[in-house]
CSV table of C-alpha atoms and ligand atoms in Angstrom, one decimal:
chain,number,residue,atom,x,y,z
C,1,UNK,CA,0.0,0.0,0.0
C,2,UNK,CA,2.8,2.4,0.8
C,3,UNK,CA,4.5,1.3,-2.5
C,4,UNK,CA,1.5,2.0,-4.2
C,5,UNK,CA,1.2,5.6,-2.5
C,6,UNK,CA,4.6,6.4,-3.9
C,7,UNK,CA,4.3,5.2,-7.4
C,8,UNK,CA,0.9,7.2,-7.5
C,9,UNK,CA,2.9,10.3,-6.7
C,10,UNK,CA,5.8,9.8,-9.0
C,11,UNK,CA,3.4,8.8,-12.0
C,12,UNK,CA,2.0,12.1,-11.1
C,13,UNK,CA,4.8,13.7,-11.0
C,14,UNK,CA,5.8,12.9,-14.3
C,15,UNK,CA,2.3,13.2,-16.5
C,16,UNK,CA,2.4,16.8,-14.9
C,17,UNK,CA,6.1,17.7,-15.9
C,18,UNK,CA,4.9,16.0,-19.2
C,19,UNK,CA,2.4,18.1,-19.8
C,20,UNK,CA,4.1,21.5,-19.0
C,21,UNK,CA,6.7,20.0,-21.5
C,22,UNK,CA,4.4,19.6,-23.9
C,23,UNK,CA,3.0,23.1,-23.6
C,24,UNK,CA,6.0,25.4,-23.8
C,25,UNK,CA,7.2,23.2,-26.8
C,26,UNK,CA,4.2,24.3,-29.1
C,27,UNK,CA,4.7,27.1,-31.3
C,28,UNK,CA,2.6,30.1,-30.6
C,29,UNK,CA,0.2,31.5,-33.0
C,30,UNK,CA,1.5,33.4,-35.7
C,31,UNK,CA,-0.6,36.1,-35.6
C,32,UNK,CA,-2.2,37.4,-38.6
C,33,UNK,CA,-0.1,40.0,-41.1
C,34,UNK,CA,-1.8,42.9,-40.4
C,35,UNK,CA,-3.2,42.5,-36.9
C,36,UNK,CA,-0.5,44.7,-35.8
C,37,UNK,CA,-2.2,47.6,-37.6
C,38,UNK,CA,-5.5,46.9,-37.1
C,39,UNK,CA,-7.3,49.0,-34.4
C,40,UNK,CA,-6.2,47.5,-31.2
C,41,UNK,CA,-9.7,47.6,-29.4
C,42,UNK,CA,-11.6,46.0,-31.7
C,43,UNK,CA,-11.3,42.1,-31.4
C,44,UNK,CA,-13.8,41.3,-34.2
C,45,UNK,CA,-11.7,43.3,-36.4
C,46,UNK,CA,-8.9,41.5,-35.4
C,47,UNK,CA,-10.3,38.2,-35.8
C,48,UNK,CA,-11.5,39.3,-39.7
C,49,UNK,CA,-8.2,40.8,-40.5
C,50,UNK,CA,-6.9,39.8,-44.2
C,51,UNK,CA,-3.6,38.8,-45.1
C,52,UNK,CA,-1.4,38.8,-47.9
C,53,UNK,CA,-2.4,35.1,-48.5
C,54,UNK,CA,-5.9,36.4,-49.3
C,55,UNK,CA,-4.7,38.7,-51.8
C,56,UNK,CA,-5.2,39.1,-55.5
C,57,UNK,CA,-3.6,42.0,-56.9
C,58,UNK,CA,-4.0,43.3,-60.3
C,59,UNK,CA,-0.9,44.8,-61.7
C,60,UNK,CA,-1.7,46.1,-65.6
C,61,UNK,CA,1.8,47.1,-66.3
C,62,UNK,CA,2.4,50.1,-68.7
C,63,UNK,CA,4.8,48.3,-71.0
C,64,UNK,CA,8.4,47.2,-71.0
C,65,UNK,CA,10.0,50.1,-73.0
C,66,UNK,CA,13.3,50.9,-70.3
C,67,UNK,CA,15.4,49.4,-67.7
C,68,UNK,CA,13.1,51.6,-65.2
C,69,UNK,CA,10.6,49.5,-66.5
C,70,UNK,CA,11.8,46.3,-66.1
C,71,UNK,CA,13.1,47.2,-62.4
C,72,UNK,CA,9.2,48.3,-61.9
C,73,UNK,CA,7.8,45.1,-62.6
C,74,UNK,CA,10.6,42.7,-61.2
C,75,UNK,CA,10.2,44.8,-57.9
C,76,UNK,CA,6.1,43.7,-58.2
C,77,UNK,CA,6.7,40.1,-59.4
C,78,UNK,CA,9.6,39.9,-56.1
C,79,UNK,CA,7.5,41.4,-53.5
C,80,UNK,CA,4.2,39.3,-54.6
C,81,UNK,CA,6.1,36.4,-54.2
C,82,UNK,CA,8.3,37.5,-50.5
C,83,UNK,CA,4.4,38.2,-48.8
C,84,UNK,CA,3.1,34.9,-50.5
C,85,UNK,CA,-0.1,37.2,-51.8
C,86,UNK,CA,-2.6,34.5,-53.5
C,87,UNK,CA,-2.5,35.6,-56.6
C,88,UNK,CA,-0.7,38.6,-58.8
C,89,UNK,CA,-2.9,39.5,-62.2
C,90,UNK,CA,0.0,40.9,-64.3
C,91,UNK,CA,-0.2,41.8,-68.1
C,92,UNK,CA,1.8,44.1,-70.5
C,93,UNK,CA,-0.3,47.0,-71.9
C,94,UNK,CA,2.8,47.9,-74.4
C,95,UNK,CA,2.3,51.2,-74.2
C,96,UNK,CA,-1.0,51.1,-75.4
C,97,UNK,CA,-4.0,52.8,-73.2
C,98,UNK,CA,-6.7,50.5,-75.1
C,99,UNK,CA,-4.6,47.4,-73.5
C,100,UNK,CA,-4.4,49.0,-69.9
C,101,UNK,CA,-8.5,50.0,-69.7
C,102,UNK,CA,-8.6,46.2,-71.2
C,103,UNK,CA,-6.8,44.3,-68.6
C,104,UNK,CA,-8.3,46.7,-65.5
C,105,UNK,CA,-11.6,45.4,-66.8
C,106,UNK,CA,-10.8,42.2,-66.9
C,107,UNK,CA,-9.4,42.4,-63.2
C,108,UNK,CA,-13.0,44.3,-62.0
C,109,UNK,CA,-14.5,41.2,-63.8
C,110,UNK,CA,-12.6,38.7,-61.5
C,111,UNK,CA,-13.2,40.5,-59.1
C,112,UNK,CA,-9.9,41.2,-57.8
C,113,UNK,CA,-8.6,43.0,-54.5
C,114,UNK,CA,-6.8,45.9,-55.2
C,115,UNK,CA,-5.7,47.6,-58.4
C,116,UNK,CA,-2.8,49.5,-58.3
C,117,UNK,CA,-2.7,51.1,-61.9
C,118,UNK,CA,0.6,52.4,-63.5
C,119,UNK,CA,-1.1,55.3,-66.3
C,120,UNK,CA,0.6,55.1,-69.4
C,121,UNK,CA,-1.0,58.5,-70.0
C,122,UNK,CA,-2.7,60.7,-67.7
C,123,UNK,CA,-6.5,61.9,-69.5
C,124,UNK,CA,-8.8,59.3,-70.0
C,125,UNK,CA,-9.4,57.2,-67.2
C,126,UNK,CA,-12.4,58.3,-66.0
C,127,UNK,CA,-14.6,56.0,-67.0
C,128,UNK,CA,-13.0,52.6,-66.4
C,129,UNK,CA,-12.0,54.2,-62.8
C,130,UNK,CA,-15.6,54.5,-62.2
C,131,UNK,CA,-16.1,51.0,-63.3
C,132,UNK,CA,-14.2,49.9,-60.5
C,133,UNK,CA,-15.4,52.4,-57.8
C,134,UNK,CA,-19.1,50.4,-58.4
C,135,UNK,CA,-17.6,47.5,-58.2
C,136,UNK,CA,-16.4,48.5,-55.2
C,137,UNK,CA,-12.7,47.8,-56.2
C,138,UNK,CA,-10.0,50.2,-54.4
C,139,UNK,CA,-7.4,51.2,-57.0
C,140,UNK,CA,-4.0,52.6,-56.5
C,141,UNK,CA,-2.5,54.9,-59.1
C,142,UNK,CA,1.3,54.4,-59.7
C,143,UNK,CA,4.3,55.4,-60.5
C,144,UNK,CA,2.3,58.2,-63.1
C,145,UNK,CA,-0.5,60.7,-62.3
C,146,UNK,CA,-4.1,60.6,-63.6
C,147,UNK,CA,-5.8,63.7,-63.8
C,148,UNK,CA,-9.3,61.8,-62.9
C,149,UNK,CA,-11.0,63.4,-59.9
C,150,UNK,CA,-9.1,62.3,-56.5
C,151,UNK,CA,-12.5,61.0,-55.5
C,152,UNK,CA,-12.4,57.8,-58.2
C,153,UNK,CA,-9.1,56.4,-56.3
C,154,UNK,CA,-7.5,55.1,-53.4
C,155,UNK,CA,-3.8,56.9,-53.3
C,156,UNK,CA,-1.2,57.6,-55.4
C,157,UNK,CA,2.2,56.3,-54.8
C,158,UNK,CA,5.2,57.1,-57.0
C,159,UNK,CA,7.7,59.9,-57.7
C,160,UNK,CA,7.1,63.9,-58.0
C,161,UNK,CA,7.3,64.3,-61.5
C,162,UNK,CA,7.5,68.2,-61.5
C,163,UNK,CA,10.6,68.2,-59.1
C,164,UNK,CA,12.5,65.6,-61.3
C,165,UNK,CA,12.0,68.7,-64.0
C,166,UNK,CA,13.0,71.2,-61.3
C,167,UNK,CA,16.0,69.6,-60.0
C,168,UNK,CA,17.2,68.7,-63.8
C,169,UNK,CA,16.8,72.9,-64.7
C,170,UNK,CA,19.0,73.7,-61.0
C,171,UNK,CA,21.6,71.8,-62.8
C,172,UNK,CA,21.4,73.4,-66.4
C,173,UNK,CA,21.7,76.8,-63.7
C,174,UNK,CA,24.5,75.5,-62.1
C,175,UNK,CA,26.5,74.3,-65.2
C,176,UNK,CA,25.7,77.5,-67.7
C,177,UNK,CA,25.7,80.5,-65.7
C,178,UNK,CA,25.9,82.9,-69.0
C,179,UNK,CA,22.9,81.7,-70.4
C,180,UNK,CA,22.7,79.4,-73.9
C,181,UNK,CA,20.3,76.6,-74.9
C,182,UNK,CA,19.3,73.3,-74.3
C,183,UNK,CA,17.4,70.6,-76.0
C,184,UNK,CA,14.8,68.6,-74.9
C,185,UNK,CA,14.4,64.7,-75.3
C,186,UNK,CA,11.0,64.1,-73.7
C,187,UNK,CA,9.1,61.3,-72.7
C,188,UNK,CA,5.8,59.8,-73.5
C,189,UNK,CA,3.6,62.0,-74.7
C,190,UNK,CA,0.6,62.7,-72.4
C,191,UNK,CA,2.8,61.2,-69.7
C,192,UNK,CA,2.1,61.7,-66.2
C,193,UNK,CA,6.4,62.0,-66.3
C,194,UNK,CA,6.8,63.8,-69.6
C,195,UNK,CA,4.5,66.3,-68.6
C,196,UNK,CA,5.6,66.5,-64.9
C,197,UNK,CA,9.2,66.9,-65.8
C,198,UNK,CA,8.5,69.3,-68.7
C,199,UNK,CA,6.6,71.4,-66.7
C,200,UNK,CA,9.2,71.5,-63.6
C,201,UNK,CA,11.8,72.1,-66.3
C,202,UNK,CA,10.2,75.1,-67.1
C,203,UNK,CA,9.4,76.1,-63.8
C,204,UNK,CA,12.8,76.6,-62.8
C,205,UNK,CA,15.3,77.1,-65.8
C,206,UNK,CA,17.2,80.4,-66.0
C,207,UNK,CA,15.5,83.1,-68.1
C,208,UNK,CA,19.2,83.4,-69.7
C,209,UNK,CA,18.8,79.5,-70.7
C,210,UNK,CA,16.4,79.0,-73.6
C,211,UNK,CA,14.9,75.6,-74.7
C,212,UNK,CA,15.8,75.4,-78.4
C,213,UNK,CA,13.5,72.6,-79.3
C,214,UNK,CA,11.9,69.5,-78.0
C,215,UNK,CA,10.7,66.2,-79.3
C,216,UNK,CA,9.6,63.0,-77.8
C,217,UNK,CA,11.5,59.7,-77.6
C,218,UNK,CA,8.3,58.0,-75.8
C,219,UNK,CA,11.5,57.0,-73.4
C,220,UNK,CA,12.4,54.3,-75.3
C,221,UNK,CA,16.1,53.8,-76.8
C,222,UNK,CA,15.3,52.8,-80.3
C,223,UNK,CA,12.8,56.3,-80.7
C,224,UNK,CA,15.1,58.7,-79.2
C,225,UNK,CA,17.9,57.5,-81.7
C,226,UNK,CA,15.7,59.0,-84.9
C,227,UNK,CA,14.9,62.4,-82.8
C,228,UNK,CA,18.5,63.1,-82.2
C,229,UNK,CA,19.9,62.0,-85.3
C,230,UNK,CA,17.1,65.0,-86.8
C,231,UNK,CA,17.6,67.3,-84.1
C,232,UNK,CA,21.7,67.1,-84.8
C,233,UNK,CA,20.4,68.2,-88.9
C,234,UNK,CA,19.2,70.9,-88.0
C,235,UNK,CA,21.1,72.4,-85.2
C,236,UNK,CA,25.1,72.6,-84.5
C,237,UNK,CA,26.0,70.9,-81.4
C,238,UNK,CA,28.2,73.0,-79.6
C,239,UNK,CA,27.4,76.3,-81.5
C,240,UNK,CA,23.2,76.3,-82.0
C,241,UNK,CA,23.1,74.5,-78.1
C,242,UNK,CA,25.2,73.6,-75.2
C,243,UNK,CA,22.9,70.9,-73.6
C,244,UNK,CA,20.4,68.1,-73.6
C,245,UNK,CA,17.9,67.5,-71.0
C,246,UNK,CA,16.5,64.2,-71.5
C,247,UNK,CA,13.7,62.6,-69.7
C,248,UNK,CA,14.9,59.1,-68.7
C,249,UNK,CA,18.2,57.1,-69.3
C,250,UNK,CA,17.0,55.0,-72.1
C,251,UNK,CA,16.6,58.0,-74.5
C,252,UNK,CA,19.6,59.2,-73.0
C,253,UNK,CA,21.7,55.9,-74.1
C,254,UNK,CA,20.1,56.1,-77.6
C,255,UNK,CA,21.0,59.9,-78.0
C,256,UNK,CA,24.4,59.0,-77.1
C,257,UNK,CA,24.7,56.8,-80.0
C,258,UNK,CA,23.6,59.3,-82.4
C,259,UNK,CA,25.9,61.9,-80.7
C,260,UNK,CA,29.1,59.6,-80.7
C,261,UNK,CA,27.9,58.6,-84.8
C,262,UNK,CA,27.8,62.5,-85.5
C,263,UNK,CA,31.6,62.9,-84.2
C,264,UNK,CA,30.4,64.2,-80.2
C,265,UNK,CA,32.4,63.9,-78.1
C,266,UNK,CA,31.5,63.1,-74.0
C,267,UNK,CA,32.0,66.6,-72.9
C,268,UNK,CA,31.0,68.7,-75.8
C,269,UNK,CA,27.9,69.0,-73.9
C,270,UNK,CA,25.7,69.3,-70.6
C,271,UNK,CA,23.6,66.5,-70.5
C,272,UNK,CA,21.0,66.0,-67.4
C,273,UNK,CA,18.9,62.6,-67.7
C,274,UNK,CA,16.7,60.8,-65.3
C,275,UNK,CA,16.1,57.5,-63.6
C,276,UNK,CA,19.6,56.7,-62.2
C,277,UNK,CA,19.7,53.3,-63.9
C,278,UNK,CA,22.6,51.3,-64.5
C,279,UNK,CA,23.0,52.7,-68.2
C,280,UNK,CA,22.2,56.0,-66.3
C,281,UNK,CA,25.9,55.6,-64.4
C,282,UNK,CA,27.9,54.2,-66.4
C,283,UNK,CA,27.0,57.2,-69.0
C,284,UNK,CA,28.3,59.3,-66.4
C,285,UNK,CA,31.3,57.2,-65.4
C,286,UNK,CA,32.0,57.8,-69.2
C,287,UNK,CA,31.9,61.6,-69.1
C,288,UNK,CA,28.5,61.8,-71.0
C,289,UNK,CA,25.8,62.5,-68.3
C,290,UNK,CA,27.0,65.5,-66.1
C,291,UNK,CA,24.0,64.6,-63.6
C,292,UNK,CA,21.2,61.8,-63.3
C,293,UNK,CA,18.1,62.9,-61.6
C,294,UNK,CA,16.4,59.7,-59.6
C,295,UNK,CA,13.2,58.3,-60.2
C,296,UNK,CA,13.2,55.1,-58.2
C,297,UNK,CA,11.0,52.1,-59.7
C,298,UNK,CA,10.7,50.3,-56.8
C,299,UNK,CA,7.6,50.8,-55.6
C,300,UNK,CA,6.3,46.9,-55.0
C,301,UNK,CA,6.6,47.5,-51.4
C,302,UNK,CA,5.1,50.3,-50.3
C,303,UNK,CA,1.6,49.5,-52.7
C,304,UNK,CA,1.2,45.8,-51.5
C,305,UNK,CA,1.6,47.4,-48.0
C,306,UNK,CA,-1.5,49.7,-48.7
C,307,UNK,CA,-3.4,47.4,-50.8
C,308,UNK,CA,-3.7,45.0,-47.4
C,309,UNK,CA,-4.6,48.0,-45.4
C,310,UNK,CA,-7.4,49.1,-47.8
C,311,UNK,CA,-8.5,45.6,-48.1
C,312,UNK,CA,-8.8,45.7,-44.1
C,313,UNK,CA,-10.3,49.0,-44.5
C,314,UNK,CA,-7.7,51.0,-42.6
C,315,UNK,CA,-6.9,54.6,-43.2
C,316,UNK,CA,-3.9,55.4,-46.1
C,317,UNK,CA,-2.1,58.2,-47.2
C,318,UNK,CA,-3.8,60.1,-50.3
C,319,UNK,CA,-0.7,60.6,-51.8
C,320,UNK,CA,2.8,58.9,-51.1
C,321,UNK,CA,6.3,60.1,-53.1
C,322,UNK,CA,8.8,59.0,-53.5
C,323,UNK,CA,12.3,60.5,-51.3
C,324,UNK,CA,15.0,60.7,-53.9
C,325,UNK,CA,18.2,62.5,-54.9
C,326,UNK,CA,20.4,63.5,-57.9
C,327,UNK,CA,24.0,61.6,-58.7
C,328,UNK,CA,26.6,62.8,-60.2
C,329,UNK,CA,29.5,61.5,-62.3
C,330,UNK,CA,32.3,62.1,-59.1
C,331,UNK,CA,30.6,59.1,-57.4
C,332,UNK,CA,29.1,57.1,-60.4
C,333,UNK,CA,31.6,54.6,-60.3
C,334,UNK,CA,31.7,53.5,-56.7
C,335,UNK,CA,28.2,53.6,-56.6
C,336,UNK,CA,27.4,51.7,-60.1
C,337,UNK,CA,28.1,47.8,-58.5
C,338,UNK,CA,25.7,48.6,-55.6
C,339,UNK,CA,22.9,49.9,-57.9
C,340,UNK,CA,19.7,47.8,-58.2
C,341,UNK,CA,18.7,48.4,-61.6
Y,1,LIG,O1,7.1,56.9,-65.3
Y,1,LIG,C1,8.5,56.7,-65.0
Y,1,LIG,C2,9.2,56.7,-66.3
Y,1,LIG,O2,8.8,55.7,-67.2
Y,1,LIG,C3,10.7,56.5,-66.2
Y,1,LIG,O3,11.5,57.7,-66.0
Y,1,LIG,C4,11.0,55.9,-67.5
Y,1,LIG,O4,12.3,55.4,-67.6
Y,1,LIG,C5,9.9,55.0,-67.7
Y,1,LIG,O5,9.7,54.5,-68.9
């Protein structure tokens, strides 16, 4: 009987040591993505929150006509796949408007999460953004403005167009204090960029500096080798202008090969481009770019982190830009290995 006391007490002993064991080796919850964000007195809420796992995203990319580009949609095709979202809709509207209004209607038709919209142009959204405001779709411009009412989207996210243009003038100032004149290679026209960087161009260029002509590469390599090869026809480098703004590296990279093919040397002129790409650096590392204004395409981030909040129905910021800098040629070549894109 005493025996039996004891060996009731150890067997005790050990089911309870067991089962303390047992319960500090189970992982705890992982608690969903965005309960952190979601209001913390509301336990229902918490309880409903959606995740990135319940996420379809529709991504009707613009095209695929620069290294920007390319950087854009890799950085949406990476972060889609880091956050495990359930599904990313992505097509390639080639530059074409018709294709982008095609593919966001196919997206309100499946009935997707979140659009976040990069405009190839800026007019001319209206109606399909009203489409998807019925259907009760949020949609998040990026990258390029629309000028739709604020009221038929979530946010935009992307860069300040107008201050690209602003901070590529300061450098014209900067390098031509006496005045002279300056080409312009612009983008896309109609472009939430072309038109933002034009305008900020203008804003802030000397009155002493005057724009000689401008033309649009629609910021692809192979157009912007055409517009220089007629713009060095009819002007004199050197003597009939001193400088070429151009609106992203591509063109800048095409106008080089027309420049070097006309007997230009790196040098011979000012040249200011945009992006801060890879072909961006090494143009300066060469002596051809005396500046690169950034425009960072990296934007997956930021918009799958506000499509889950909208989807959970938290507040957003109306408008999100993008913090960014200009680069110049002293540091171009330590920086060029660490670039992303
Ligand atoms: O809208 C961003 C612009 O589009 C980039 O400057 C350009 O490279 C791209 O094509």
């Amino acid at each position: 009987m005493k025996f039996s006391k004891a060996l009731l007490f150890f067997v005790l002993v050990v089911a309870l040591i067991a089962i303390v064991g047992c319960a500090s080796a189970t992982p705890a919850a992982q608690p969903p993505a965005a309960s952190s964000a979601a209001p913390a007195s509301s336990a229902a809420s918490q309880a409903a929150a959606k995740t990135y796992k319940d996420m379809t995203l529709c991504y009707p990319q613009l095209g695929a006509e620069s290294d920007w580009r390319t950087a854009n949609t890799a950085s949406f095709k990476e972060t889609a796949q880091t956050l495990g979202i359930k599904q990313l809709v992505f097509s390639d509207a080639q530059q074409k408007q018709e294709n982008q209004i095609s593919a966001v209607r196919a997206c309100i038709q499946q009935k997707v999460d979140v659009i976040a919209l990069p405009p190839v142009v800026e007019d001319g959204w209206d109606a399909v953004l009203n489409e998807a405001k019925n259907a009760k779709i949020p949609v998040i411009v990026v990258d390029r403005s629309v000028s739709a009412d604020k009221s038929l989207y979530a946010s935009h996210i992307g860069s300040d167009m107008v201050l690209e243009g602003e901070r590529a003038a300061a450098e014209f100032n900067k390098m031509m204090p006496n005045g002279g004149a300056v080409l312009e290679l612009s983008g896309t026209t109609g472009s939430g960029a072309a038109v933002g960087r034009a305008k900020g161009f203008r804003n802030k260029i000397n009155a002493n500096i005057k724009i000689l002509d401008s033309q649009t590469g629609n910021f692809t390599r192979a157009e912007a080798v055409p517009v220089m090869q007629a713009f060095l026809k009819k002007y004199k480098a050197g003597t009939d202008f001193q400088g070429i703004f151009i609106h992203n590296d591509d063109m800048g990279i095409g106008a080089i090969e027309a420049l070097k093919a006309a007997g230009v040397k790196p040098g011979d002129l000012k040249i200011v481009s945009v992006d801060g790409t890879r072909g961006g650096f090494q143009a300066m590392v060469d002596g051809w770019f005396q500046a690169d204004v950034e425009c960072n395409p990296l934007l997956g981030p930021q918009v799958f982190e506000m499509a889950l909040k909208l989807m959970n129905g938290q507040t957003i910021d109306r408008e999100v830009l993008t913090n960014e800098t200009v680069y110049y040629p002293d540091k171009a070549k330590d920086l060029l290995p660490t670039r992303k894109y």
